[in-house]
Coordinates of C-alpha atoms in Angstrom, one line a residue:
Chain A
M1347 CA 8.8 14.0 -67.7
T1348 CA 5.3 15.0 -66.7
K1349 CA 6.2 15.1 -63.0
P1350 CA 9.5 15.0 -61.2
G1351 CA 10.3 11.3 -60.4
D1352 CA 9.9 11.6 -56.7
K1353 CA 6.4 13.1 -57.1
M1354 CA 5.1 10.3 -59.4
T1355 CA 2.6 7.9 -58.1
W1356 CA 2.4 4.3 -59.3
K1357 CA -0.3 5.3 -61.7
D1358 CA 2.0 7.8 -63.3
V1359 CA 4.6 5.1 -64.1
E1360 CA 4.7 4.4 -67.9
I1361 CA 3.9 0.9 -69.0
G1362 CA 7.0 -1.3 -68.2
S1363 CA 8.7 1.7 -66.6
I1364 CA 9.6 2.7 -70.1
V1365 CA 11.3 6.1 -70.3
T1366 CA 9.8 8.2 -73.2
E1367 CA 11.9 11.3 -72.9
P1368 CA 15.6 11.2 -73.7
G1369 CA 18.3 12.9 -71.7
S1370 CA 16.7 12.3 -68.4
A1371 CA 20.1 11.8 -66.6
S1372 CA 20.7 15.5 -66.9
Q1373 CA 17.8 16.0 -64.6
Y1374 CA 19.2 13.7 -62.0
Q1375 CA 20.6 15.5 -59.0
T1376 CA 23.7 13.5 -58.1
G1377 CA 24.7 16.4 -55.9
D1378 CA 22.6 15.0 -53.0
W1379 CA 25.0 12.1 -52.7
R1380 CA 27.7 14.5 -51.5
S1381 CA 29.0 14.6 -47.9
Q1382 CA 31.8 17.1 -48.6
R1383 CA 31.7 20.1 -50.9
P1384 CA 34.7 21.7 -52.7
S1385 CA 35.5 25.2 -51.6
L1386 CA 37.8 27.5 -53.8
N1387 CA 40.2 30.0 -52.3
R1388 CA 40.5 32.5 -55.1
K1389 CA 43.7 34.0 -53.6
K1390 CA 45.5 30.7 -54.2
C1391 CA 43.8 29.8 -57.6
I1392 CA 46.0 30.3 -60.7
R1393 CA 43.1 29.4 -63.0
C1394 CA 45.1 26.5 -64.6
G1395 CA 42.0 24.4 -65.2
I1396 CA 43.5 21.1 -63.8
C1397 CA 40.4 20.6 -61.6
Y1398 CA 38.2 21.1 -64.7
I1399 CA 40.2 18.4 -66.6
F1400 CA 40.2 15.9 -63.7
C1401 CA 36.6 16.2 -62.5
P1402 CA 35.1 12.7 -63.2
E1403 CA 31.6 14.1 -63.2
G1404 CA 32.4 16.9 -65.8
C1405 CA 30.6 19.3 -63.5
I1406 CA 33.3 22.1 -63.4
T1407 CA 33.0 25.0 -65.7
Q1408 CA 34.9 28.3 -66.2
N1409 CA 33.1 31.5 -65.2
A1410 CA 33.4 34.9 -66.8
E1411 CA 36.3 35.9 -64.5
G1412 CA 38.2 32.8 -65.6
Y1413 CA 37.8 30.8 -62.3
F1414 CA 36.7 27.2 -62.4
E1415 CA 33.5 26.4 -60.3
S1416 CA 31.7 23.2 -59.5
N1417 CA 28.0 22.8 -60.3
L1418 CA 26.7 21.6 -57.0
F1419 CA 23.6 20.1 -58.6
Y1420 CA 25.9 17.4 -60.0
C1421 CA 29.1 17.5 -57.8
K1422 CA 29.2 14.2 -55.8
G1423 CA 32.0 15.6 -53.5
C1424 CA 34.6 13.0 -54.5
G1425 CA 37.5 15.4 -53.8
T1426 CA 39.5 14.7 -57.0
C1427 CA 39.7 18.4 -57.7
A1428 CA 41.1 19.2 -54.2
C1429 CA 43.6 16.3 -54.5
E1430 CA 44.8 17.4 -58.0
C1431 CA 44.9 21.2 -57.4
P1432 CA 48.6 22.2 -57.7
T1433 CA 48.2 25.2 -55.4
Q1434 CA 45.9 23.6 -52.8
A1435 CA 43.3 26.3 -53.7
I1436 CA 40.5 23.8 -53.3
T1437 CA 39.6 22.3 -49.9
M1438 CA 36.8 19.9 -49.1
E1439 CA 34.4 21.1 -46.4
Q1440 CA 31.9 19.0 -44.5
E1441 CA 28.2 19.4 -45.7
E1442 CA 25.9 20.4 -42.9
Chain B
M535 CA -14.5 -27.8 -88.3
A536 CA -11.5 -28.8 -86.3
K537 CA -9.9 -32.2 -87.1
R538 CA -9.1 -34.6 -84.3
V539 CA -5.6 -36.0 -85.0
G540 CA -3.3 -38.4 -83.2
I541 CA -0.2 -36.4 -82.5
E542 CA 2.6 -36.1 -80.0
V543 CA 1.8 -33.1 -77.7
S544 CA 5.2 -31.4 -78.3
Q545 CA 4.7 -31.6 -82.1
A546 CA 1.1 -30.3 -81.6
I547 CA 2.5 -27.3 -79.6
A548 CA 4.8 -26.5 -82.5
E549 CA 1.9 -26.7 -84.9
A550 CA -0.2 -24.4 -82.7
V551 CA 2.6 -21.9 -82.5
K552 CA 2.8 -22.0 -86.3
M553 CA -0.9 -21.3 -86.5
A554 CA -0.4 -18.4 -84.2
N555 CA 1.9 -17.1 -86.9
V556 CA 4.8 -16.4 -84.6
D557 CA 7.6 -14.1 -85.8
V558 CA 10.5 -15.1 -83.7
V559 CA 11.5 -18.3 -82.0
A560 CA 14.7 -18.2 -79.9
A561 CA 15.4 -21.5 -78.1
Y562 CA 17.9 -23.9 -76.8
P563 CA 17.1 -27.6 -76.8
I564 CA 16.7 -29.3 -73.4
T565 CA 14.9 -32.6 -72.5
P566 CA 12.0 -33.0 -72.2
Q567 CA 11.1 -29.9 -74.2
T568 CA 13.4 -30.6 -77.2
H569 CA 10.7 -31.9 -79.5
I570 CA 8.8 -28.6 -79.4
V571 CA 11.7 -26.5 -80.7
E572 CA 13.0 -29.2 -83.0
H573 CA 9.7 -29.3 -84.8
L574 CA 9.5 -25.5 -85.0
A575 CA 13.0 -25.4 -86.4
Q576 CA 11.8 -28.0 -89.0
L577 CA 8.8 -25.9 -89.9
V578 CA 10.9 -22.8 -90.4
A579 CA 13.5 -24.7 -92.4
D580 CA 10.8 -26.2 -94.6
G581 CA 9.4 -22.8 -95.3
E582 CA 6.0 -23.7 -93.7
L583 CA 6.5 -21.0 -91.0
D584 CA 7.8 -17.6 -92.0
A585 CA 9.7 -16.8 -88.8
A586 CA 13.2 -16.1 -87.6
Y587 CA 14.5 -19.1 -85.7
I588 CA 17.4 -18.1 -83.5
P589 CA 19.4 -21.1 -82.3
V590 CA 21.1 -19.4 -79.3
E591 CA 23.9 -20.7 -77.1
S592 CA 22.0 -20.9 -73.8
E593 CA 18.6 -20.4 -72.3
H594 CA 19.7 -17.1 -70.8
S595 CA 20.3 -15.9 -74.4
A596 CA 17.1 -17.5 -75.6
M597 CA 15.0 -15.4 -73.2
S598 CA 17.2 -12.3 -73.9
A599 CA 16.7 -12.7 -77.6
C600 CA 12.9 -13.1 -77.1
L601 CA 12.8 -9.8 -75.1
G602 CA 14.6 -7.9 -77.9
A603 CA 12.2 -9.3 -80.5
S604 CA 9.1 -8.7 -78.4
A605 CA 10.2 -5.1 -77.7
V606 CA 10.2 -4.3 -81.4
G607 CA 6.7 -5.8 -81.8
A608 CA 7.4 -9.4 -82.9
R609 CA 5.3 -12.2 -81.8
T610 CA 7.7 -14.3 -79.8
F611 CA 7.9 -17.9 -78.5
T612 CA 10.3 -20.1 -76.7
A613 CA 10.3 -23.3 -74.7
T614 CA 12.4 -24.8 -72.0
A615 CA 12.5 -27.1 -69.0
G616 CA 14.2 -27.8 -65.7
Q617 CA 17.8 -26.4 -65.6
G618 CA 17.1 -24.4 -68.7
L619 CA 14.3 -22.5 -66.9
E620 CA 16.7 -21.8 -64.0
L621 CA 19.3 -20.4 -66.3
M622 CA 16.7 -18.0 -67.7
H623 CA 15.7 -17.0 -64.2
E624 CA 17.0 -13.4 -64.0
V625 CA 15.8 -12.6 -67.5
L626 CA 12.3 -13.8 -66.7
Y627 CA 11.9 -10.9 -64.3
V628 CA 13.0 -8.4 -67.0
A629 CA 10.3 -9.8 -69.4
S630 CA 7.5 -9.2 -67.0
S631 CA 8.8 -5.9 -65.6
M632 CA 9.2 -4.5 -69.2
R633 CA 5.8 -5.8 -70.1
L634 CA 7.0 -7.9 -73.0
P635 CA 4.4 -10.6 -74.0
V636 CA 6.7 -13.5 -74.7
V637 CA 4.9 -16.9 -74.7
M638 CA 6.7 -19.9 -73.4
T639 CA 5.9 -23.6 -72.8
V640 CA 7.8 -25.3 -70.0
A641 CA 7.9 -29.1 -70.0
N642 CA 8.3 -29.5 -66.2
R643 CA 11.4 -31.3 -65.1
A644 CA 13.1 -32.0 -61.8
L645 CA 16.2 -30.1 -60.8
S646 CA 19.7 -31.5 -60.3
A647 CA 21.3 -33.0 -58.3
P648 CA 21.1 -35.9 -58.7
L649 CA 20.4 -35.3 -62.4
S650 CA 16.9 -36.1 -63.4
V651 CA 15.2 -35.4 -66.8
W652 CA 11.8 -36.6 -65.4
C653 CA 8.8 -34.6 -64.3
D654 CA 8.2 -32.7 -61.2
H655 CA 7.3 -29.0 -60.5
S656 CA 10.5 -27.9 -58.8
D657 CA 11.5 -25.8 -61.9
A658 CA 8.1 -24.0 -61.9
M659 CA 8.1 -23.3 -58.2
A660 CA 11.6 -21.8 -58.4
I661 CA 10.4 -19.1 -60.8
R662 CA 7.0 -18.6 -59.1
D663 CA 7.6 -14.9 -58.3
T664 CA 9.0 -13.7 -61.6
G665 CA 5.8 -11.9 -62.5
W666 CA 4.7 -14.1 -65.4
I667 CA 1.2 -15.3 -65.9
Q668 CA 1.5 -19.1 -65.2
I669 CA -1.0 -21.8 -66.3
F670 CA -0.7 -25.5 -65.5
A671 CA -2.2 -27.8 -68.2
E672 CA -3.7 -31.1 -67.3
N673 CA -3.7 -32.9 -70.7
G674 CA -2.5 -32.5 -74.3
Q675 CA -5.6 -30.9 -75.6
E676 CA -5.4 -28.3 -72.8
V677 CA -1.8 -27.6 -73.6
I678 CA -2.7 -26.7 -77.2
D679 CA -5.7 -24.7 -76.2
E680 CA -3.8 -22.8 -73.5
V681 CA -0.9 -22.0 -75.9
L682 CA -3.4 -20.4 -78.3
C683 CA -5.0 -18.5 -75.4
A684 CA -1.5 -17.5 -74.1
F685 CA -0.8 -15.4 -77.2
R686 CA -4.1 -13.6 -77.0
I687 CA -3.8 -13.0 -73.2
A688 CA -0.2 -12.0 -73.3
E689 CA -0.6 -9.5 -76.1
D690 CA -3.9 -8.0 -74.9
Q691 CA -3.0 -4.3 -74.4
R692 CA -4.6 -4.4 -71.0
V693 CA -2.2 -7.1 -70.1
L694 CA 1.1 -7.1 -72.1
L695 CA 2.7 -9.7 -69.8
P696 CA 4.6 -12.9 -70.6
V697 CA 2.8 -16.2 -70.2
I698 CA 4.1 -19.7 -69.3
V699 CA 2.0 -22.8 -70.1
Y700 CA 3.3 -25.7 -68.0
L701 CA 3.0 -29.2 -69.2
D702 CA 4.4 -32.2 -67.3
G703 CA 7.6 -33.4 -68.9
F704 CA 7.3 -36.7 -70.8
L705 CA 3.9 -37.4 -69.2
L706 CA 2.4 -34.8 -71.5
S707 CA 5.3 -33.6 -73.7
H708 CA 6.0 -37.0 -75.2
M709 CA 2.4 -38.4 -75.1
I710 CA 0.7 -39.1 -78.4
E711 CA -2.9 -38.0 -77.8
P712 CA -6.0 -37.4 -80.0
I713 CA -6.1 -33.6 -80.2
Y714 CA -8.5 -31.3 -81.9
M715 CA -6.3 -29.0 -84.0
P716 CA -8.2 -25.8 -84.9
E717 CA -8.5 -24.4 -88.4
Q718 CA -6.1 -21.7 -89.5
D719 CA -8.9 -19.1 -90.1
E720 CA -10.3 -19.8 -86.6
V721 CA -6.9 -19.1 -85.0
D722 CA -6.4 -16.0 -87.2
K723 CA -9.7 -14.6 -85.9
F724 CA -9.0 -15.6 -82.3
I725 CA -5.5 -14.0 -82.0
P726 CA -5.5 -10.4 -83.2
P727 CA -2.2 -8.8 -84.4
Y728 CA 0.3 -7.9 -81.7
Q729 CA 0.9 -4.2 -81.0
H730 CA 3.0 -3.1 -78.1
L731 CA 2.0 0.3 -76.7
L732 CA 5.6 1.7 -76.6
P733 CA 7.7 -0.5 -78.9
L734 CA 11.4 0.1 -79.7
N735 CA 11.1 2.3 -82.8
P736 CA 13.9 4.6 -84.2
D737 CA 11.3 7.2 -85.2
K738 CA 10.0 7.4 -81.6
P739 CA 12.9 6.4 -79.4
V740 CA 12.2 5.1 -75.8
T741 CA 14.4 3.6 -73.1
M742 CA 13.5 0.2 -71.8
G743 CA 14.9 -1.3 -68.6
A744 CA 16.3 2.0 -67.3
F745 CA 17.7 2.6 -63.9
A746 CA 15.2 3.3 -61.1
P747 CA 16.5 5.0 -57.9
P748 CA 14.8 4.3 -54.5
F749 CA 12.4 7.2 -54.9
I750 CA 10.6 5.4 -57.9
Y751 CA 11.4 1.6 -57.7
S752 CA 8.5 0.9 -55.3
E753 CA 6.0 2.7 -57.6
T754 CA 7.2 0.6 -60.6
K755 CA 6.7 -2.6 -58.7
K756 CA 3.2 -1.6 -57.4
A757 CA 2.2 -0.8 -61.0
Q758 CA 3.5 -4.2 -62.2
E759 CA 1.6 -6.0 -59.4
V760 CA -1.7 -4.2 -60.0
N761 CA -1.3 -5.1 -63.7
L762 CA -0.7 -8.8 -63.1
T763 CA -3.6 -9.1 -60.7
A764 CA -5.9 -7.3 -63.1
A765 CA -4.9 -9.6 -65.9
K766 CA -7.1 -12.3 -64.3
E767 CA -10.2 -10.6 -65.7
V768 CA -8.7 -10.7 -69.2
I769 CA -7.8 -14.3 -68.8
L770 CA -11.3 -15.2 -67.8
Q771 CA -12.7 -13.3 -70.8
C772 CA -10.3 -15.1 -73.1
W773 CA -11.3 -18.5 -71.8
D774 CA -15.0 -17.5 -72.1
E775 CA -14.5 -16.5 -75.7
F776 CA -12.3 -19.6 -76.4
G777 CA -15.1 -21.8 -75.0
N778 CA -17.7 -20.0 -77.2
I779 CA -15.7 -20.7 -80.4
F780 CA -14.1 -24.0 -79.7
Q781 CA -16.5 -25.6 -77.2
R782 CA -13.8 -26.4 -74.6
H783 CA -14.2 -24.4 -71.4
Y784 CA -11.5 -23.5 -69.0
S785 CA -11.5 -21.9 -65.5
P786 CA -8.9 -21.0 -62.9
V787 CA -10.0 -23.9 -60.7
D788 CA -11.6 -27.1 -61.9
C789 CA -13.8 -29.2 -59.6
Y790 CA -14.6 -32.9 -60.2
R791 CA -17.4 -34.5 -58.2
A792 CA -16.6 -31.9 -55.6
E793 CA -19.9 -30.1 -55.0
D794 CA -21.0 -32.2 -52.0
A795 CA -17.6 -33.7 -51.1
T796 CA -16.5 -33.5 -47.5
V797 CA -13.0 -34.5 -48.5
L798 CA -11.2 -32.8 -51.4
L799 CA -7.9 -33.7 -53.0
L800 CA -6.2 -30.8 -54.8
T801 CA -3.5 -31.3 -57.5
M802 CA -1.9 -29.4 -60.4
G803 CA -0.9 -30.6 -63.9
S804 CA -1.3 -34.1 -65.2
F805 CA -2.0 -35.6 -61.7
G806 CA -5.5 -34.5 -62.1
E807 CA -6.3 -36.9 -64.9
T808 CA -5.2 -39.9 -63.0
A809 CA -6.7 -38.8 -59.7
T810 CA -10.2 -38.8 -61.3
V811 CA -10.0 -42.6 -61.6
A812 CA -9.4 -42.8 -57.9
I813 CA -12.2 -40.4 -57.1
D814 CA -14.6 -42.4 -59.3
K815 CA -13.7 -45.6 -57.6
M816 CA -14.1 -44.1 -54.1
R817 CA -17.4 -42.5 -55.1
N818 CA -18.6 -45.9 -56.2
E819 CA -17.8 -47.1 -52.7
C820 CA -20.0 -44.3 -51.4
R821 CA -17.0 -42.3 -50.2
N822 CA -17.7 -38.6 -50.2
V823 CA -14.6 -37.4 -52.0
G824 CA -13.9 -35.0 -54.8
L825 CA -11.1 -33.4 -56.8
V826 CA -9.9 -29.8 -57.3
N827 CA -7.5 -29.0 -60.0
L828 CA -5.6 -25.7 -59.9
R829 CA -5.0 -24.4 -63.4
L830 CA -4.2 -20.7 -63.0
W831 CA -1.1 -20.5 -60.8
R832 CA -0.4 -16.8 -61.4
P833 CA -2.3 -14.5 -60.9
F834 CA -3.4 -16.7 -58.0
P835 CA -7.2 -17.2 -58.1
F836 CA -8.0 -16.5 -54.4
A837 CA -11.7 -16.2 -54.8
E838 CA -12.1 -19.3 -56.9
I839 CA -10.0 -21.4 -54.5
R840 CA -11.9 -20.2 -51.4
Q841 CA -15.2 -20.9 -53.1
A842 CA -14.1 -24.4 -54.3
V843 CA -13.0 -25.7 -50.9
S844 CA -15.3 -23.7 -48.6
K845 CA -17.8 -26.6 -47.9
A846 CA -15.2 -29.3 -47.4
E847 CA -14.1 -30.6 -44.0
V848 CA -10.7 -31.9 -45.2
L849 CA -8.6 -30.6 -48.0
I850 CA -5.6 -32.8 -49.0
I851 CA -3.0 -31.0 -51.2
L852 CA -0.5 -33.0 -53.2
D853 CA 2.5 -30.9 -54.3
R854 CA 4.9 -32.1 -56.9
A855 CA 7.8 -30.0 -55.5
L856 CA 9.5 -29.7 -52.2
S857 CA 10.2 -26.5 -50.3
F858 CA 13.3 -27.5 -48.3
G859 CA 13.0 -26.7 -44.7
G860 CA 9.7 -25.0 -45.3
P861 CA 6.2 -25.6 -43.9
A862 CA 4.8 -27.7 -46.7
G863 CA 4.8 -28.1 -50.5
P864 CA 4.6 -24.7 -52.1
V865 CA 1.1 -25.0 -53.5
C866 CA -0.1 -26.1 -50.1
S867 CA 1.6 -23.1 -48.4
E868 CA -0.2 -20.7 -50.7
I869 CA -3.6 -22.3 -50.3
K870 CA -3.2 -22.3 -46.5
A871 CA -2.3 -18.6 -46.7
A872 CA -5.4 -18.0 -48.8
L873 CA -7.7 -19.7 -46.3
Y874 CA -6.1 -18.6 -43.0
N875 CA -8.4 -15.6 -42.4
E876 CA -11.6 -17.3 -43.6
D877 CA -14.2 -18.1 -41.0
K878 CA -15.1 -21.4 -42.5
K879 CA -12.3 -23.5 -43.8
P880 CA -11.3 -27.1 -44.2
K881 CA -8.5 -28.8 -42.3
V882 CA -5.5 -28.7 -44.7
I883 CA -3.2 -31.8 -45.0
S884 CA -0.1 -31.6 -47.1
F885 CA 1.6 -34.3 -49.2
V886 CA 4.6 -34.1 -51.5
G887 CA 4.9 -36.8 -54.1
G888 CA 5.7 -37.7 -57.7
L889 CA 9.2 -36.2 -57.5
G890 CA 11.7 -36.8 -60.3
G891 CA 9.2 -38.6 -62.5
R892 CA 7.9 -41.1 -59.8
D893 CA 4.4 -42.1 -61.0
I894 CA 1.4 -42.0 -58.8
T895 CA -1.3 -44.6 -59.8
P896 CA -5.0 -44.4 -59.0
D897 CA -4.3 -46.7 -56.0
G898 CA -1.7 -44.2 -54.9
F899 CA -4.2 -41.3 -54.9
E900 CA -6.6 -43.5 -53.0
Q901 CA -3.9 -44.2 -50.4
I902 CA -3.1 -40.4 -50.2
I903 CA -6.7 -39.6 -49.6
N904 CA -7.1 -42.3 -46.9
R905 CA -3.9 -41.2 -45.1
G906 CA -5.0 -37.6 -45.4
I907 CA -8.3 -38.4 -43.7
E908 CA -6.4 -40.3 -41.0
I909 CA -4.0 -37.4 -40.3
S910 CA -7.0 -35.0 -40.1
Q911 CA -8.3 -37.1 -37.2
T912 CA -5.2 -38.1 -35.4
G913 CA -2.7 -35.4 -36.4
S914 CA 0.8 -35.8 -37.6
K915 CA 4.2 -35.0 -36.2
Q916 CA 5.4 -33.7 -39.5
E917 CA 4.4 -30.5 -41.4
Y918 CA 3.8 -32.6 -44.5
E919 CA 4.3 -36.2 -45.5
M920 CA 6.1 -37.5 -48.6
Y921 CA 4.1 -40.1 -50.5
G922 CA 5.7 -43.3 -51.7
V923 CA 9.2 -42.9 -50.2
R924 CA 10.7 -46.2 -49.1
E925 CA 11.4 -46.1 -45.4

């Protein structure tokens, strides 16, 4: 994309609103749909990866220390990870 | 030199589409449009037209197939009427929004219920806002000429928009008329090859009809609206060039004995032909009346309409469709809106008539004009009057 979508004027729109660059969904910040964010308590986390498996957005990845973290650019705050966590290490906190 | 032949208008449309060397026809038969696609199917089956003929299961599929074909760069045609046009409705928006230059003829037909196969403009009015270029033809010759122009206008890279040519069902579609059919080489020269700017192509993939969140949807619609409005210049250029080559001249608005008329009647479609007889008779009786025929329905020709009616005192508009519970017939509503902010404007009187194939004779047009003049002097309790309804 020549410009981010929310900066494009009507003159920047391709003919027929045709998208000429593939993979544009990866640039789409679904994180701003969120009203609650997941918060991880590392003392309770057993690094089992269940949250990673259940995340419907596929936005959880394992970091170098072995903990699973949500990418907040994409995380919609659905709470599935908190619900599935066997040790209640993940809680949902209100976004300000 | 073009030959003048006696031919049914529907069959002549199919011959014109053949001359335009169309690549794909996807259609579903529906009265009174059936003869057009039947004849095209015959031309393809006989090997006279090298095109893919897709006999789809519905009009929704007909339009969808046309979009796919147009998106890869095929010259595409379909035809429908009445209920069939309504079944296409949602896909019509997709054609114009994705800038796919499909050409379609619509043999205007009343909408159910009660079931009617006969002519009125209810079907056209229901799809008014779909973003297509829309042209109403007055007679068979004009239908053929406008179909040829439609391919050129639609596929012009400054336009790339779908075009509908409306012809009154039965009144034009089933009429055998003497029609000048052009020569093949004239058509070849007049309609250049079609090239979409961003076609579907595996070597250069694009996404058509993608999702647009609130932050961009308004921009896409503004771009579409600017494009449709700007298409008028290309339409005028096309008609000019058509006139130079074929010696038949078209404009967004036609005036007949209207220059000095104090009372004007405005119609669309085949009404105009019959109404000229009434105008001639009244002129012979020294009545100062004239006729305006609106040909280009979308993009709406604001300047031409304002100019055509600016000197009249009374403008009588006859709609062939009803806007239930609305202010007047749909054409009248738009013309009133176009004139509202003008300093000098005629009094506008609205009639609705000719629904579901009801004929209006020259005497009928004379009665409408006389009643319109009467209303302009005495007023009416109704927003519009229906002509010819038994009380």
